[in-house]
Short mmCIF file of C-alpha atoms in Angstrom, two decimals:
data_model
loop_
_atom_site.label_atom_id
_atom_site.label_comp_id
_atom_site.label_asym_id
_atom_site.label_seq_id
_atom_site.Cartn_x
_atom_site.Cartn_y
_atom_site.Cartn_z
CA UNK A 1 72.80 -131.32 -28.89
CA UNK A 2 70.61 -132.19 -25.84
CA UNK A 3 69.99 -136.08 -25.20
CA UNK A 4 66.15 -135.52 -25.51
CA UNK A 5 66.67 -134.47 -29.07
CA UNK A 6 68.48 -137.57 -30.14
CA UNK A 7 65.15 -140.10 -30.44
CA UNK A 8 63.28 -136.98 -32.09
CA UNK A 9 66.07 -136.61 -34.58
CA UNK A 10 65.84 -140.38 -35.31
CA UNK A 11 62.23 -140.24 -35.76
CA UNK A 12 62.62 -137.28 -38.32
CA UNK A 13 65.30 -139.29 -40.14
CA UNK A 14 62.80 -142.43 -40.16
CA UNK A 15 60.06 -140.21 -41.34
CA UNK A 16 62.17 -138.70 -44.49
CA UNK A 17 63.89 -142.15 -45.21
CA UNK A 18 59.93 -143.66 -45.72
CA UNK A 19 59.48 -140.68 -48.30
CA UNK A 20 56.59 -140.25 -50.22
CA UNK A 21 56.13 -142.64 -52.99
CA UNK A 22 56.03 -140.54 -56.52
CA UNK A 23 52.23 -139.53 -57.25
CA UNK A 24 50.29 -141.78 -59.71
CA UNK A 25 49.37 -141.14 -63.13
CA UNK A 26 52.61 -143.05 -64.69
CA UNK A 27 52.53 -146.19 -67.05
CA UNK A 28 54.91 -147.94 -68.83
CA UNK A 29 54.58 -150.56 -71.36
CA UNK A 30 57.21 -152.67 -73.58
CA UNK A 31 56.04 -154.36 -76.74
CA UNK A 32 57.63 -155.72 -79.78
CA UNK A 33 57.10 -153.75 -82.97
CA UNK A 34 58.72 -152.56 -86.49
CA UNK A 35 60.73 -155.54 -85.77
CA UNK A 36 62.29 -154.29 -82.47
CA UNK A 37 61.38 -154.10 -78.88
CA UNK A 38 59.82 -150.68 -77.77
CA UNK A 39 59.36 -149.14 -74.50
CA UNK A 40 56.99 -146.31 -73.59
CA UNK A 41 57.08 -144.52 -70.36
CA UNK A 42 55.00 -141.78 -69.75
CA UNK A 43 53.11 -139.66 -67.15
CA UNK A 44 50.02 -137.64 -67.05
CA UNK A 45 46.40 -137.54 -65.78
CA UNK A 46 45.06 -140.55 -68.37
CA UNK A 47 48.51 -142.17 -68.44
CA UNK A 48 47.28 -145.76 -68.74
CA UNK A 49 44.77 -144.76 -71.76
CA UNK A 50 47.72 -142.98 -73.36
CA UNK A 51 49.96 -145.82 -73.10
CA UNK A 52 47.45 -148.16 -74.65
CA UNK A 53 46.90 -145.79 -77.52
CA UNK A 54 50.52 -145.07 -78.02
CA UNK A 55 50.97 -148.72 -78.14
CA UNK A 56 48.16 -149.37 -80.69
CA UNK A 57 49.33 -146.55 -82.67
CA UNK A 58 52.49 -147.81 -83.22
CA UNK A 59 50.91 -151.23 -83.97
CA UNK A 60 48.50 -149.33 -86.56
CA UNK A 61 51.62 -147.71 -88.52
CA UNK A 62 53.25 -150.96 -88.11
CA UNK A 63 50.53 -152.59 -90.01
CA UNK A 64 50.56 -150.00 -92.99
CA UNK A 65 54.36 -149.50 -93.31
CA UNK A 66 55.75 -153.15 -92.73
CA UNK A 67 57.24 -154.59 -95.82
CA UNK A 68 56.19 -157.99 -94.58
CA UNK A 69 52.71 -157.19 -93.43
CA UNK A 70 50.55 -159.26 -95.59
CA UNK A 71 47.93 -156.26 -96.55
CA UNK A 72 50.05 -153.32 -95.79
CA UNK A 73 50.50 -150.19 -97.85
CA UNK A 74 54.25 -150.81 -98.77
CA UNK A 75 53.68 -154.54 -99.27
CA UNK A 76 50.84 -153.36 -101.86
CA UNK A 77 53.30 -150.99 -103.55
CA UNK A 78 55.97 -153.54 -103.68
CA UNK A 79 53.60 -156.19 -105.13
CA UNK A 80 52.52 -154.06 -107.86
CA UNK A 81 56.29 -152.83 -108.80
CA UNK A 82 56.53 -152.64 -112.57
CA UNK A 83 52.97 -153.65 -113.47
CA UNK A 84 52.01 -149.91 -113.99
CA UNK A 85 49.46 -149.85 -111.44
CA UNK A 86 48.83 -147.20 -109.12
CA UNK A 87 48.65 -148.25 -105.45
CA UNK A 88 45.89 -146.32 -103.52
CA UNK A 89 47.32 -145.92 -99.91
CA UNK A 90 46.58 -143.90 -96.75
CA UNK A 91 47.28 -140.36 -96.90
CA UNK A 92 50.03 -140.91 -93.77
CA UNK A 93 51.79 -143.48 -96.26
CA UNK A 94 51.74 -140.98 -99.34
CA UNK A 95 53.14 -138.12 -96.95
CA UNK A 96 55.84 -140.34 -95.31
CA UNK A 97 56.67 -141.58 -98.64
CA UNK A 98 56.70 -138.00 -100.06
CA UNK A 99 59.22 -137.20 -96.87
CA UNK A 100 61.39 -140.26 -97.69
CA UNK A 101 61.79 -138.74 -101.22
CA UNK A 102 62.62 -135.64 -100.13
CA UNK A 103 65.30 -136.99 -97.85
CA UNK A 104 66.35 -139.19 -100.71
CA UNK A 105 66.95 -135.93 -103.24
CA UNK A 106 68.29 -133.70 -100.36
CA UNK A 107 70.83 -136.32 -99.38
CA UNK A 108 71.98 -137.23 -102.97
CA UNK A 109 70.82 -140.49 -102.69
CA UNK A 110 72.80 -141.25 -99.49
CA UNK A 111 69.25 -142.34 -97.86
CA UNK A 112 67.05 -144.28 -100.52
CA UNK A 113 63.95 -145.99 -99.39
CA UNK A 114 64.15 -148.26 -102.51
CA UNK A 115 67.54 -150.30 -101.16
CA UNK A 116 65.30 -153.34 -99.68
CA UNK A 117 66.50 -155.65 -102.64
CA UNK A 118 69.95 -154.92 -101.74
CA UNK A 119 69.12 -155.40 -97.99
CA UNK A 120 67.44 -158.69 -98.85
CA UNK A 121 70.59 -160.09 -100.62
CA UNK A 122 72.61 -159.74 -97.31
CA UNK A 123 69.83 -160.81 -95.32
CA UNK A 124 69.25 -157.46 -93.47
CA UNK A 125 65.90 -157.09 -94.71
CA UNK A 126 64.26 -158.84 -91.65
CA UNK A 127 65.51 -160.13 -88.32
CA UNK A 128 64.36 -163.55 -89.33
CA UNK A 129 66.69 -163.84 -92.50
CA UNK A 130 70.13 -165.47 -92.56
CA UNK A 131 72.81 -163.22 -92.84
CA UNK A 132 75.09 -163.31 -96.08
CA UNK A 133 77.56 -161.96 -98.42
CA UNK A 134 76.15 -161.33 -101.75
CA UNK A 135 78.41 -161.99 -104.86
CA UNK A 136 79.24 -158.96 -106.79
CA UNK A 137 77.41 -160.34 -109.79
CA UNK A 138 74.48 -160.49 -107.50
CA UNK A 139 74.98 -156.69 -106.18
CA UNK A 140 75.64 -155.71 -109.70
CA UNK A 141 72.60 -157.03 -110.77
CA UNK A 142 70.22 -155.79 -108.15
CA UNK A 143 71.86 -152.23 -108.03
CA UNK A 144 69.77 -150.73 -110.67
CA UNK A 145 66.47 -151.38 -108.67
CA UNK A 146 68.01 -149.00 -105.82
CA UNK A 147 66.57 -145.82 -107.41
CA UNK A 148 64.34 -143.58 -105.83
CA UNK A 149 63.46 -141.93 -109.28
CA UNK A 150 61.15 -145.02 -109.96
CA UNK A 151 58.88 -144.39 -106.95
CA UNK A 152 56.21 -141.88 -107.81
CA UNK A 153 54.00 -140.52 -105.00
CA UNK A 154 50.90 -138.31 -105.42
CA UNK A 155 49.88 -137.31 -102.06
CA UNK A 156 46.53 -135.54 -103.41
CA UNK A 157 45.26 -138.62 -104.67
CA UNK A 158 47.00 -140.95 -102.14
CA UNK A 159 48.77 -142.97 -104.64
CA UNK A 160 51.90 -144.56 -104.92
CA UNK A 161 53.72 -146.80 -108.00
CA UNK A 162 56.94 -148.39 -108.31
CA UNK A 163 57.92 -148.44 -111.90
CA UNK A 164 60.74 -151.34 -112.09
CA UNK A 165 59.96 -154.80 -111.93
CA UNK A 166 61.65 -156.32 -108.78
CA UNK A 167 61.96 -153.14 -107.36
CA UNK A 168 61.15 -152.99 -103.31
CA UNK A 169 60.36 -150.21 -100.83
CA UNK A 170 61.57 -150.80 -97.19
CA UNK A 171 60.88 -147.80 -94.77
CA UNK A 172 62.61 -149.26 -92.04
CA UNK A 173 65.10 -146.33 -92.16
CA UNK A 174 62.40 -143.54 -91.76
CA UNK A 175 59.21 -145.41 -90.01
CA UNK A 176 60.42 -145.10 -86.43
CA UNK A 177 61.32 -141.58 -86.58
CA UNK A 178 57.56 -141.04 -88.35
CA UNK A 179 56.16 -143.12 -85.74
CA UNK A 180 57.62 -140.95 -83.09
CA UNK A 181 56.23 -137.99 -84.83
CA UNK A 182 52.84 -139.51 -84.84
CA UNK A 183 53.31 -140.51 -80.99
CA UNK A 184 54.46 -137.02 -79.60
CA UNK A 185 51.14 -135.32 -81.47
CA UNK A 186 49.07 -138.27 -80.00
CA UNK A 187 50.12 -137.94 -76.45
CA UNK A 188 49.73 -133.92 -76.49
CA UNK A 189 45.92 -134.94 -76.89
CA UNK A 190 45.82 -137.15 -73.57
CA UNK A 191 47.60 -134.14 -71.82
CA UNK A 192 50.94 -136.40 -71.25
CA UNK A 193 53.98 -133.63 -70.47
CA UNK A 194 56.06 -136.16 -69.70
CA UNK A 195 57.02 -138.99 -71.73
CA UNK A 196 60.18 -141.11 -72.99
CA UNK A 197 59.64 -143.16 -76.05
CA UNK A 198 62.38 -145.77 -76.72
CA UNK A 199 61.24 -146.81 -80.16
CA UNK A 200 63.94 -149.75 -80.42
CA UNK A 201 67.12 -147.73 -78.98
CA UNK A 202 67.95 -146.43 -82.31
CA UNK A 203 65.01 -143.82 -82.22
CA UNK A 204 64.00 -141.99 -78.87
CA UNK A 205 61.67 -139.19 -78.26
CA UNK A 206 61.88 -137.24 -75.21
CA UNK A 207 58.43 -135.54 -74.55
CA UNK A 208 58.52 -132.42 -71.82
CA UNK A 209 60.49 -133.11 -69.14
CA UNK A 210 61.15 -135.94 -66.67
CA UNK A 211 58.74 -136.25 -63.80
CA UNK A 212 61.20 -134.31 -61.72
CA UNK A 213 60.95 -131.26 -64.03
CA UNK A 214 64.24 -131.59 -65.57
CA UNK A 215 65.31 -132.59 -69.26
CA UNK A 216 65.74 -136.45 -70.31
CA UNK A 217 69.11 -137.61 -69.98
CA UNK A 218 69.78 -139.96 -72.99
CA UNK A 219 73.53 -141.45 -72.80
CA UNK A 220 74.70 -142.44 -76.27
CA UNK A 221 76.16 -145.68 -76.41
CA UNK A 222 79.69 -146.39 -77.03
CA UNK A 223 80.04 -148.01 -80.36
CA UNK A 224 82.87 -150.18 -79.70
CA UNK A 225 81.92 -151.07 -76.04
CA UNK A 226 78.23 -152.12 -75.39
CA UNK A 227 78.53 -151.34 -71.76
CA UNK A 228 80.11 -147.79 -72.02
CA UNK A 229 78.90 -144.40 -72.99
CA UNK A 230 80.14 -141.60 -75.16
CA UNK A 231 77.96 -138.97 -73.67
CA UNK A 232 74.80 -137.97 -72.09
CA UNK A 233 72.43 -135.59 -73.91
CA UNK A 234 69.93 -133.48 -71.75
CA UNK A 235 66.94 -133.22 -74.13
CA UNK A 236 63.08 -132.05 -73.90
CA UNK A 237 60.67 -132.26 -77.02
CA UNK A 238 62.98 -133.63 -79.48
CA UNK A 239 63.72 -136.68 -81.23
CA UNK A 240 67.22 -138.44 -81.37
CA UNK A 241 68.00 -140.83 -83.88
CA UNK A 242 71.23 -143.18 -83.75
CA UNK A 243 72.88 -144.88 -86.78
CA UNK A 244 76.06 -147.27 -85.92
CA UNK A 245 77.39 -150.29 -87.69
CA UNK A 246 77.41 -152.11 -84.10
CA UNK A 247 73.48 -152.36 -84.45
CA UNK A 248 73.50 -155.08 -86.72
CA UNK A 249 76.38 -157.17 -88.32
CA UNK A 250 77.97 -160.41 -89.23
CA UNK A 251 81.55 -161.64 -89.50
CA UNK A 252 82.33 -163.71 -92.75
CA UNK A 253 86.08 -164.73 -93.26
CA UNK A 254 87.35 -162.23 -90.93
CA UNK A 255 85.72 -159.38 -92.14
CA UNK A 256 82.72 -157.63 -90.64
CA UNK A 257 79.96 -156.59 -92.58
CA UNK A 258 77.10 -154.10 -90.83
CA UNK A 259 73.64 -153.33 -91.74
CA UNK A 260 74.20 -149.60 -92.98
CA UNK A 261 74.31 -149.99 -96.78
CA UNK A 262 75.53 -147.56 -99.29
CA UNK A 263 72.75 -147.20 -101.95
CA UNK A 264 75.51 -146.52 -104.58
CA UNK A 265 77.57 -149.65 -104.05
CA UNK A 266 75.39 -152.01 -102.11
CA UNK A 267 77.98 -152.54 -99.76
CA UNK A 268 78.33 -151.44 -96.08
CA UNK A 269 79.12 -148.07 -95.78
CA UNK A 270 82.59 -147.50 -94.75
CA UNK A 271 82.99 -143.71 -94.39
CA UNK A 272 85.22 -143.40 -91.56
CA UNK A 273 82.24 -143.18 -88.91
CA UNK A 274 81.41 -145.42 -86.06
CA UNK A 275 78.11 -143.98 -85.32
CA UNK A 276 75.95 -140.95 -86.01
CA UNK A 277 73.31 -139.22 -83.80
CA UNK A 278 70.76 -136.75 -85.20
CA UNK A 279 68.63 -134.86 -82.87
CA UNK A 280 65.82 -132.69 -84.36
CA UNK A 281 62.14 -131.82 -83.60
CA UNK A 282 60.92 -133.92 -86.45
CA UNK A 283 61.67 -137.61 -85.91
CA UNK A 284 61.05 -139.19 -89.61
CA UNK A 285 63.60 -136.47 -90.74
CA UNK A 286 66.09 -137.39 -87.74
CA UNK A 287 65.83 -141.02 -88.88
CA UNK A 288 66.65 -140.65 -92.55
CA UNK A 289 69.18 -138.24 -91.84
CA UNK A 290 71.27 -140.43 -89.37
CA UNK A 291 71.45 -143.21 -91.80
CA UNK A 292 72.40 -140.64 -94.69
CA UNK A 293 75.05 -138.81 -92.83
CA UNK A 294 76.54 -142.18 -91.86
CA UNK A 295 76.57 -142.95 -95.67
CA UNK A 296 78.03 -139.64 -96.29
CA UNK A 297 81.36 -139.58 -93.78
CA UNK A 298 82.14 -137.03 -91.49
CA UNK A 299 83.18 -134.14 -94.08
CA UNK A 300 80.14 -134.44 -96.17
CA UNK A 301 77.89 -134.70 -93.31
CA UNK A 302 78.91 -131.60 -91.96
CA UNK A 303 79.04 -129.76 -94.98
CA UNK A 304 75.19 -131.02 -94.90
CA UNK A 305 74.58 -129.92 -91.42
CA UNK A 306 75.83 -126.37 -92.22
CA UNK A 307 73.48 -125.95 -95.05
CA UNK A 308 70.55 -126.79 -92.92
CA UNK A 309 68.93 -125.53 -89.44
CA UNK A 310 66.81 -128.25 -88.83
CA UNK A 311 68.91 -130.74 -86.99
CA UNK A 312 71.87 -131.17 -85.00
CA UNK A 313 74.25 -134.37 -85.02
CA UNK A 314 76.92 -136.11 -83.09
CA UNK A 315 79.35 -137.94 -85.05
CA UNK A 316 81.81 -140.53 -83.65
CA UNK A 317 84.65 -141.18 -86.26
CA UNK A 318 86.81 -144.35 -86.33
CA UNK A 319 89.73 -142.57 -84.76
CA UNK A 320 88.21 -141.70 -81.47
CA UNK A 321 87.19 -138.36 -82.43
CA UNK A 322 83.37 -137.51 -81.24
CA UNK A 323 82.40 -134.31 -83.08
CA UNK A 324 79.26 -132.67 -81.58
CA UNK A 325 77.52 -129.68 -83.47
CA UNK A 326 77.43 -126.41 -81.63
CA UNK A 327 73.47 -126.52 -81.10
CA UNK A 328 74.29 -129.23 -78.69
CA UNK A 329 77.05 -127.97 -76.79
CA UNK A 330 75.13 -127.06 -73.90
CA UNK A 331 72.92 -130.39 -73.89
CA UNK A 332 76.06 -132.48 -73.83
CA UNK A 333 77.98 -134.46 -71.05
CA UNK A 334 80.81 -136.03 -72.45
CA UNK A 335 82.09 -139.23 -70.87
CA UNK A 336 83.75 -140.95 -73.47
CA UNK A 337 87.20 -139.60 -72.46
CA UNK A 338 87.54 -142.46 -69.77
CA UNK A 339 87.45 -144.93 -73.07
CA UNK A 340 89.81 -142.82 -75.12
CA UNK A 341 87.63 -140.64 -77.13
CA UNK A 342 88.16 -137.29 -77.44
CA UNK A 343 85.10 -134.64 -78.02
CA UNK A 344 85.27 -131.51 -80.34
CA UNK A 345 82.70 -128.75 -80.85
CA UNK A 346 82.13 -128.34 -84.70
CA UNK A 347 80.94 -124.61 -85.27
CA UNK A 348 78.73 -123.34 -88.32
CA UNK B 30 92.77 -122.71 -15.51
CA UNK B 31 89.21 -123.44 -16.92
CA UNK B 32 87.34 -125.93 -14.78
CA UNK B 33 85.59 -128.64 -17.03
CA UNK B 34 81.97 -128.12 -17.60
CA UNK B 35 79.92 -131.14 -15.86
CA UNK B 36 76.49 -131.97 -16.87
CA UNK B 37 74.23 -132.63 -13.97
CA UNK B 38 73.87 -136.30 -15.15
CA UNK B 39 77.46 -136.78 -14.59
CA UNK B 40 77.20 -136.44 -11.03
CA UNK B 41 74.19 -139.13 -10.68
CA UNK B 42 75.43 -142.80 -9.88
CA UNK B 43 71.84 -144.01 -11.02
CA UNK B 44 69.96 -144.00 -14.10
CA UNK B 45 66.42 -142.23 -13.87
CA UNK B 46 63.41 -143.07 -15.59
CA UNK B 47 64.40 -140.41 -18.37
CA UNK B 48 67.28 -142.37 -19.06
CA UNK B 49 65.25 -145.36 -19.64
CA UNK B 50 62.89 -143.84 -21.87
CA UNK B 51 65.09 -142.37 -23.98
CA UNK B 52 67.34 -145.91 -24.19
CA UNK B 53 64.11 -147.25 -25.29
CA UNK B 54 63.23 -144.64 -27.85
CA UNK B 55 66.81 -144.71 -29.42
CA UNK B 56 66.27 -148.81 -29.47
CA UNK B 57 62.95 -148.27 -31.30
CA UNK B 58 64.28 -146.12 -33.60
CA UNK B 59 67.17 -148.24 -34.28
CA UNK B 60 64.98 -151.17 -34.84
CA UNK B 61 62.67 -149.03 -36.84
CA UNK B 62 65.60 -147.73 -39.13
CA UNK B 63 66.59 -151.68 -39.67
CA UNK B 64 63.39 -152.71 -40.59
CA UNK B 65 62.94 -149.71 -43.06
CA UNK B 66 66.50 -150.24 -44.78
CA UNK B 67 65.90 -154.21 -44.63
CA UNK B 68 66.47 -155.76 -48.00
CA UNK B 69 62.96 -155.76 -49.57
CA UNK B 70 61.16 -159.05 -49.98
CA UNK B 71 61.21 -158.82 -53.92
CA UNK B 72 64.71 -157.56 -54.23
CA UNK B 73 66.12 -160.73 -54.52
CA UNK B 74 66.99 -160.94 -58.32
CA UNK B 75 64.49 -163.33 -60.35
CA UNK B 76 64.54 -164.45 -63.78
CA UNK B 77 61.40 -163.38 -65.99
CA UNK B 78 60.69 -164.77 -69.49
CA UNK B 79 58.12 -163.20 -71.39
CA UNK B 80 57.08 -164.54 -74.97
CA UNK B 81 55.66 -162.15 -77.43
CA UNK B 82 53.94 -160.08 -74.55
CA UNK B 83 53.33 -163.17 -71.99
CA UNK B 84 55.24 -163.88 -69.06
CA UNK B 85 55.78 -167.61 -69.63
CA UNK B 86 58.07 -168.08 -66.56
CA UNK B 87 59.38 -166.43 -63.65
CA UNK B 88 62.11 -168.02 -61.17
CA UNK B 89 64.51 -167.19 -58.71
CA UNK B 90 68.10 -167.43 -59.67
CA UNK B 91 68.35 -170.76 -57.34
CA UNK B 92 65.37 -172.30 -59.30
CA UNK B 93 66.83 -171.43 -62.64
CA UNK B 94 70.38 -172.51 -61.78
CA UNK B 95 68.26 -176.25 -60.73
CA UNK B 96 66.28 -176.14 -64.03
CA UNK B 97 69.34 -175.48 -66.04
CA UNK B 98 69.63 -176.12 -69.02
CA UNK B 99 66.08 -174.59 -69.50
CA UNK B 100 64.39 -175.04 -72.83
CA UNK B 101 61.88 -172.28 -73.98
CA UNK B 102 59.38 -173.50 -76.25
CA UNK B 103 59.64 -170.71 -78.89
CA UNK B 104 59.17 -170.56 -82.58
CA UNK B 105 63.14 -170.62 -82.78
CA UNK B 106 63.78 -173.02 -79.93
CA UNK B 107 66.14 -171.35 -77.19
CA UNK B 108 67.90 -173.02 -74.47
CA UNK B 109 68.81 -170.73 -71.45
CA UNK B 110 71.78 -171.65 -69.22
CA UNK B 111 71.95 -170.40 -65.45
CA UNK B 112 74.98 -170.74 -63.09
CA UNK B 113 76.08 -168.69 -59.93
CA UNK B 114 73.43 -165.98 -60.21
CA UNK B 115 73.78 -165.25 -63.77
CA UNK B 116 72.23 -166.30 -67.03
CA UNK B 117 72.64 -166.60 -70.79
CA UNK B 118 71.19 -167.87 -73.84
CA UNK B 119 73.46 -171.08 -74.43
CA UNK B 120 71.45 -172.19 -77.90
CA UNK B 121 69.24 -170.62 -80.13
CA UNK B 122 67.87 -171.76 -83.75
CA UNK B 123 66.79 -168.31 -84.36
CA UNK B 124 68.45 -166.50 -87.66
CA UNK B 125 70.85 -163.91 -86.17
CA UNK B 126 71.25 -165.69 -82.94
CA UNK B 127 72.18 -161.89 -81.30
CA UNK B 128 70.65 -163.53 -78.22
CA UNK B 129 73.50 -165.69 -77.96
CA UNK B 130 75.94 -163.02 -78.71
CA UNK B 131 74.57 -160.94 -75.91
CA UNK B 132 76.18 -163.39 -73.65
CA UNK B 133 75.74 -163.54 -69.91
CA UNK B 134 73.66 -160.80 -67.80
CA UNK B 135 73.64 -160.78 -64.04
CA UNK B 136 72.24 -157.61 -62.57
CA UNK B 137 68.69 -156.56 -61.91
CA UNK B 138 67.30 -154.42 -65.16
CA UNK B 139 69.35 -156.31 -67.83
CA UNK B 140 67.85 -157.90 -70.54
CA UNK B 141 68.54 -160.64 -73.45
CA UNK B 142 66.02 -159.89 -76.34
CA UNK B 143 65.41 -162.14 -78.90
CA UNK B 144 63.67 -160.49 -81.73
CA UNK B 145 62.73 -163.18 -84.18
CA UNK B 146 61.23 -164.98 -81.42
CA UNK B 147 59.52 -161.51 -79.68
CA UNK B 148 61.39 -163.19 -76.40
CA UNK B 149 62.57 -160.96 -73.57
CA UNK B 150 64.84 -162.59 -70.89
CA UNK B 151 64.67 -160.11 -67.92
CA UNK B 152 66.48 -160.18 -64.45
CA UNK B 153 64.06 -158.36 -62.11
CA UNK B 154 64.62 -157.03 -58.52
CA UNK B 155 65.56 -153.87 -56.89
CA UNK B 156 67.63 -151.61 -59.32
CA UNK B 157 69.10 -148.50 -57.86
CA UNK B 158 68.53 -146.09 -61.14
CA UNK B 159 69.32 -143.33 -58.51
CA UNK B 160 73.04 -143.70 -59.29
CA UNK B 161 72.47 -143.37 -62.94
CA UNK B 162 73.14 -140.13 -64.65
CA UNK B 163 70.76 -141.34 -67.57
CA UNK B 164 67.20 -142.39 -68.16
CA UNK B 165 67.88 -144.35 -71.54
CA UNK B 166 70.66 -145.49 -73.51
CA UNK B 167 70.43 -144.92 -77.21
CA UNK B 168 72.34 -146.92 -79.60
#
């Protein structure tokens, strides 16, 4: 190299270091909705307007679907439980309730939106309640109220009715997935081709690709170590929903009680699973299924997967095995071996 | 035996004007490199407190430590503790106290969330995301 080329090289290096900042048209917003912290990040020609529209849409859905909202569709259905009155709701509430009933029927009741009274007994109903272990007598008295058969939905007339007095709906297990579906459709109208919608960590929608053109990379938390990760999933135009006992739990008399309740027993599901992740192009379905598969346990969950082609899943077992269904084989980069996990691909 | 190749510069005893120009250019390039790679002014870690979407306080970690324990007037009052570049929620009257259980945070990008209060305790600063192989953590 000649001596005179040295400064030239330095200058070229300098210019490359200063680089170019990413093109505009990116927007990010964090906000509280649906009892969790959400984060929407996207890029597109109308990024700021798209983000504001996304936040407004989630808040609108929250007002419709929140159990604690003063005049929400769900609160009004609950208020009329058992009085025979049909409640007129928005069309989307009716459609979502119908979806919830379908999920309940398909999973043999492992997912059930009428579990609210039992959730309240534990204090898992809202983030503001005190957590406690209910007495068995109390649970036994509440369990008959957990019955999706008491929920009647008419998607033609947009009405809903809960038959049993004291019964209550809680859409916490499906509403965020539904919000993901709504946002994916909404953002398409803003020409957004790249968005990551983090609807409270448990529900994440990956719209299009990263700004650099690659798929979005979603790490899956190690259920036993907050700072560790099991794997990284490369996803595009899909919704991911995760359910894990570690998300919300408390300890009483040396026993850990988590928030994923088995609708049959009213107790935290202990099915041999630490977490369940469902990936689908349909958010509401993914959300409901992640809870249902957790309650089912690994064997029943995989049997269920084999009968459907609408989703893929990742099951983290309490023996350290991570089962990945074959449709995700190419999307997964496994990292859990560092923490003692082993990964197996499950074939149909 | 091969004769070592010597450049013409090796035979000179006095630097030329061109040598001076090159020295100046290299020095300028080095200074520019240092300037480019200097720690950005905003890269010092800052504590940001956001309550229901509104930033209610922003402090350097030194300020936070001087103010510690720092009481936050939230619906469920919260007390922060800061020491040696790290921060935690020491006390909270919120129901689940998940914010307390989160423990210490010390790196830019880390947060403590108190859902009942709609409170976010964030550490802000230069965060080298390029070393991470993911965009978000699920779970």
